[in-house]
Amino acid sequence: MHSFYLTRHTRPERPARRLVCFPHAGGAASFYRGWRQYTDPAVELLAVQYPGRENRMREPLIPTMERLAPAVSEELLALPPLPTVLFGHSMGAAVAYESLLLMERAGSTDVTRLCVSGRGLDTAQDTAPRTDEDVIRAVTSLGGTNATVLDDPDLRELLLPIIRNDYHLIDAYRRADDAPLLRADLHALTGDRDPRVTPGEAEKWRTATSGSFALTVLPGDHFYLVPAAERTVRAALQTVGSLPV
């Protein structure tokens, strides 16, 4: 079966574990390519590629979580069974969470842990449609790679529709009030200077699972995981009992 949503960054001959990474709004699978150098050789590293970017540039963007999460979960369910960790940053945390809910509802037990990064459990978003100027201002305030490329007019013309789509998707998203508890363990990660989510807000993810919970706060802003990539990968993959307090 050909996978549209999953990009393989490593191909272990005998994989023992799988790490699936979900990008932020405006992000792409290549954001996680560098994580190869920090994973054990037996870890299969995959990244979700949302439509409309990189190798899927010609495909239409998906504007709602109700369409995106089922498409991703369907491909994850089709993978060979393997102990799996899902890692999602910012918008990707919400997509990973909703995808895992669908996987567990389908009876899958492969995902042993969900790592949610840079997002609170019920992060309130703007409900009014954002103008292009609003989107650019929001991206710039958070830093990261998208902020600098938007200074280039040609790149802005290419990337702005993608970023706008993703911001509208996550602005409209609301976690269901009656969402069941996850069975998988849950690990929240955040930067200590993230303007979007405080450690206290990240801590609220504890209430979303019947499994164990851990919170890791690393130095940095919303994109703390760029300079702290190695520490982030290690935190995502190490056993819960050995996680730093």
Coordinates of C-alpha atoms in Angstrom, one line a residue:
M1 CA 0.0 0.0 0.0
H2 CA 1.3 3.4 -1.0
S3 CA 1.4 5.9 1.9
F4 CA 0.4 9.5 1.0
Y5 CA 0.5 10.8 4.6
L6 CA 3.7 9.2 5.9
T7 CA 7.2 10.1 5.0
R8 CA 9.9 7.7 6.1
H9 CA 13.1 9.3 7.5
T10 CA 14.7 6.0 8.6
R11 CA 14.3 2.4 7.4
P12 CA 15.6 0.0 10.1
E13 CA 16.1 -3.5 8.9
R14 CA 14.5 -4.8 12.1
P15 CA 12.6 -2.0 13.7
A16 CA 11.9 -2.3 17.4
R17 CA 9.9 0.9 17.8
R18 CA 8.2 3.6 15.7
L19 CA 8.2 7.4 16.2
V20 CA 5.6 9.3 14.1
C21 CA 5.9 13.1 14.1
F22 CA 3.2 15.6 13.3
P23 CA 4.2 19.1 12.0
H24 CA 3.0 22.5 13.2
A25 CA 0.7 24.8 11.2
G26 CA 2.5 25.6 8.0
G27 CA 5.0 22.9 8.7
A28 CA 6.0 19.8 6.7
A29 CA 7.5 16.4 7.1
S30 CA 11.0 17.7 6.5
F31 CA 10.9 19.6 9.8
Y32 CA 11.7 16.3 11.5
R33 CA 14.3 15.0 9.1
G34 CA 17.2 16.0 11.3
W35 CA 15.8 13.8 14.1
R36 CA 17.4 10.8 12.4
Q37 CA 20.7 11.6 14.0
Y38 CA 19.2 11.3 17.5
T39 CA 17.2 8.1 17.2
D40 CA 18.4 4.7 18.0
P41 CA 19.1 2.6 14.8
A42 CA 16.2 0.3 15.7
V43 CA 13.7 3.2 15.7
E44 CA 11.6 3.7 12.6
L45 CA 11.2 7.5 12.2
L46 CA 8.2 8.7 10.2
A47 CA 6.7 12.1 9.7
V48 CA 3.2 13.1 8.6
Q49 CA 3.0 15.0 5.4
Y50 CA -0.1 17.1 5.2
P51 CA -1.4 17.7 1.6
G52 CA -0.5 20.8 -0.3
R53 CA 3.2 21.0 0.7
E54 CA 6.6 19.6 -0.4
N55 CA 6.0 16.3 -2.3
R56 CA 2.3 16.8 -2.0
M57 CA 2.3 20.4 -3.3
R58 CA -0.2 19.7 -6.1
E59 CA -2.8 18.2 -3.8
P60 CA -5.6 20.3 -2.3
L61 CA -5.2 21.5 1.3
I62 CA -7.4 20.0 3.9
P63 CA -9.3 22.7 5.8
T64 CA -10.8 20.8 8.7
M65 CA -9.7 18.4 11.5
E66 CA -12.7 16.3 10.8
R67 CA -11.2 15.4 7.4
L68 CA -7.5 15.4 8.3
A69 CA -7.4 13.2 11.4
P70 CA -9.4 10.2 9.9
A71 CA -7.1 10.3 6.8
V72 CA -4.0 10.1 8.9
S73 CA -5.3 7.5 11.3
E74 CA -6.3 5.3 8.4
E75 CA -2.7 5.1 7.2
L76 CA -1.3 4.6 10.7
L77 CA -3.7 1.7 11.3
A78 CA -2.5 0.1 8.0
L79 CA 1.2 0.0 9.3
P80 CA 2.7 -3.3 10.5
P81 CA 2.2 -3.6 14.3
L82 CA 5.0 -2.0 16.3
P83 CA 5.2 -0.2 19.6
T84 CA 4.6 3.4 18.5
V85 CA 5.1 6.9 19.9
L86 CA 3.2 9.8 18.4
F87 CA 4.8 13.2 18.7
G88 CA 2.9 16.4 17.6
H89 CA 4.0 20.0 17.9
S90 CA 1.5 22.9 18.2
M91 CA -1.3 22.1 15.6
G92 CA 0.4 18.8 15.2
A93 CA -0.3 17.9 18.8
A94 CA -4.1 18.3 18.2
V95 CA -3.9 16.2 14.9
A96 CA -1.9 13.5 16.7
Y97 CA -4.4 13.5 19.6
E98 CA -7.5 13.2 17.4
S99 CA -5.8 10.6 15.2
L100 CA -5.0 8.5 18.3
L101 CA -8.6 8.7 19.5
L102 CA -9.7 7.2 16.2
M103 CA -7.0 4.5 16.3
E104 CA -7.9 3.5 19.9
R105 CA -11.6 3.5 18.9
A106 CA -10.7 1.1 16.1
G107 CA -9.1 -1.2 18.7
S108 CA -5.4 -0.4 18.0
T109 CA -3.0 -0.8 20.9
D110 CA 0.2 -0.1 19.0
V111 CA 0.5 3.5 20.2
T112 CA 2.0 3.3 23.7
R113 CA 2.6 7.1 24.1
L114 CA 1.3 10.4 22.8
C115 CA 3.7 13.3 23.1
V116 CA 2.0 16.7 22.8
S117 CA 4.3 19.7 22.4
G118 CA 3.7 23.4 22.4
R119 CA -0.1 23.2 22.9
G120 CA -2.5 23.2 25.9
L121 CA -5.3 20.7 26.3
D122 CA -8.1 23.1 25.4
T123 CA -6.2 26.0 23.8
A124 CA -8.6 28.8 23.0
Q125 CA -8.1 30.1 19.5
D126 CA -9.5 33.1 17.6
T127 CA -12.9 32.5 16.1
A128 CA -12.9 35.4 13.7
P129 CA -11.3 34.7 10.3
R130 CA -7.7 35.9 10.1
T131 CA -6.5 38.2 7.4
D132 CA -3.2 37.5 5.7
E133 CA -1.7 40.2 7.9
D134 CA -3.1 38.5 11.0
V135 CA -1.5 35.2 9.9
I136 CA 1.9 36.8 9.2
R137 CA 1.8 38.6 12.6
A138 CA 0.9 35.3 14.4
V139 CA 3.7 33.4 12.7
T140 CA 6.2 36.1 13.3
S141 CA 5.3 36.3 17.0
L142 CA 6.1 32.6 17.5
G143 CA 9.4 32.5 15.6
G144 CA 10.5 29.4 13.9
T145 CA 11.6 28.9 10.3
N146 CA 8.3 30.1 8.8
A147 CA 8.8 33.6 10.3
T148 CA 12.0 34.3 8.3
V149 CA 10.9 32.8 4.9
L150 CA 7.9 35.1 4.9
D151 CA 10.2 38.0 4.4
D152 CA 10.9 36.7 0.8
P153 CA 8.0 37.8 -1.5
D154 CA 8.2 34.6 -3.7
L155 CA 8.3 32.2 -0.7
R156 CA 5.5 34.2 1.0
E157 CA 3.3 33.7 -2.1
L158 CA 4.1 30.0 -2.0
L159 CA 3.7 29.4 1.7
L160 CA 1.1 31.8 2.9
P161 CA -1.9 29.8 1.5
I162 CA -0.6 26.7 3.4
I163 CA -0.1 28.6 6.6
R164 CA -3.5 30.4 6.3
N165 CA -5.2 27.0 5.7
D166 CA -3.6 25.5 8.8
Y167 CA -4.4 28.4 11.0
H168 CA -8.0 28.4 10.0
L169 CA -8.1 24.6 10.6
I170 CA -6.7 24.9 14.1
D171 CA -8.7 28.0 14.9
A172 CA -11.9 26.1 14.2
Y173 CA -10.9 23.0 16.0
R174 CA -12.5 22.1 19.4
R175 CA -11.8 19.0 21.4
A176 CA -15.1 17.1 22.0
D177 CA -16.5 17.6 25.5
D178 CA -17.3 13.9 25.7
A179 CA -13.9 12.7 24.3
P180 CA -13.0 9.3 25.8
L181 CA -9.8 9.0 27.9
L182 CA -6.8 7.8 26.0
R183 CA -5.4 4.4 27.0
A184 CA -1.9 5.4 25.9
D185 CA 0.5 7.2 28.2
L186 CA 0.7 10.9 27.7
H187 CA 3.7 13.2 27.8
A188 CA 3.4 17.0 27.5
L189 CA 6.4 19.1 26.5
T190 CA 6.7 22.9 26.3
G191 CA 9.3 25.7 26.3
D192 CA 9.6 27.7 29.4
R193 CA 9.1 30.9 27.4
D194 CA 6.4 29.8 25.0
P195 CA 3.9 32.6 24.6
R196 CA 1.2 30.1 23.6
V197 CA 1.2 27.6 26.4
T198 CA 2.5 27.8 30.0
P199 CA 3.7 24.7 31.9
G200 CA 0.5 24.9 33.9
E201 CA -1.6 24.7 30.8
A202 CA 0.4 21.9 29.4
E203 CA -0.1 20.0 32.7
K204 CA -3.9 19.9 32.0
W205 CA -3.2 17.1 29.4
R206 CA -3.0 14.9 32.5
T207 CA -6.8 14.7 32.5
A208 CA -6.9 13.3 28.9
T209 CA -5.6 9.8 29.6
S210 CA -6.1 6.9 31.9
G211 CA -2.5 6.0 31.4
S212 CA 0.6 7.6 33.0
F213 CA 1.4 11.3 32.5
A214 CA 4.7 13.2 32.4
L215 CA 5.5 16.9 31.8
T216 CA 8.9 18.1 30.5
V217 CA 9.7 21.8 30.4
L218 CA 12.7 22.7 28.3
P219 CA 14.4 26.1 27.8
G220 CA 13.1 28.1 24.9
D221 CA 10.1 29.7 23.2
H222 CA 7.3 28.0 21.1
F223 CA 10.0 26.4 18.9
Y224 CA 12.2 25.3 21.8
L225 CA 12.4 21.9 20.0
V226 CA 14.6 23.3 17.2
P227 CA 17.7 24.0 19.3
A228 CA 16.7 21.3 21.8
A229 CA 16.1 18.6 19.2
E230 CA 18.3 16.0 20.8
R231 CA 16.8 16.5 24.3
T232 CA 13.3 16.4 22.8
V233 CA 13.8 13.2 20.9
R234 CA 15.3 11.5 24.0
A235 CA 12.4 12.7 26.2
A236 CA 9.9 11.4 23.6
L237 CA 11.4 8.0 23.5
Q238 CA 12.7 7.3 27.0
T239 CA 10.5 5.3 29.4
V240 CA 8.1 7.2 31.5
G241 CA 9.7 6.0 34.8
S242 CA 13.0 7.7 33.8
L243 CA 11.5 11.0 32.7
P244 CA 12.8 14.2 34.3
V245 CA 10.5 15.9 36.7

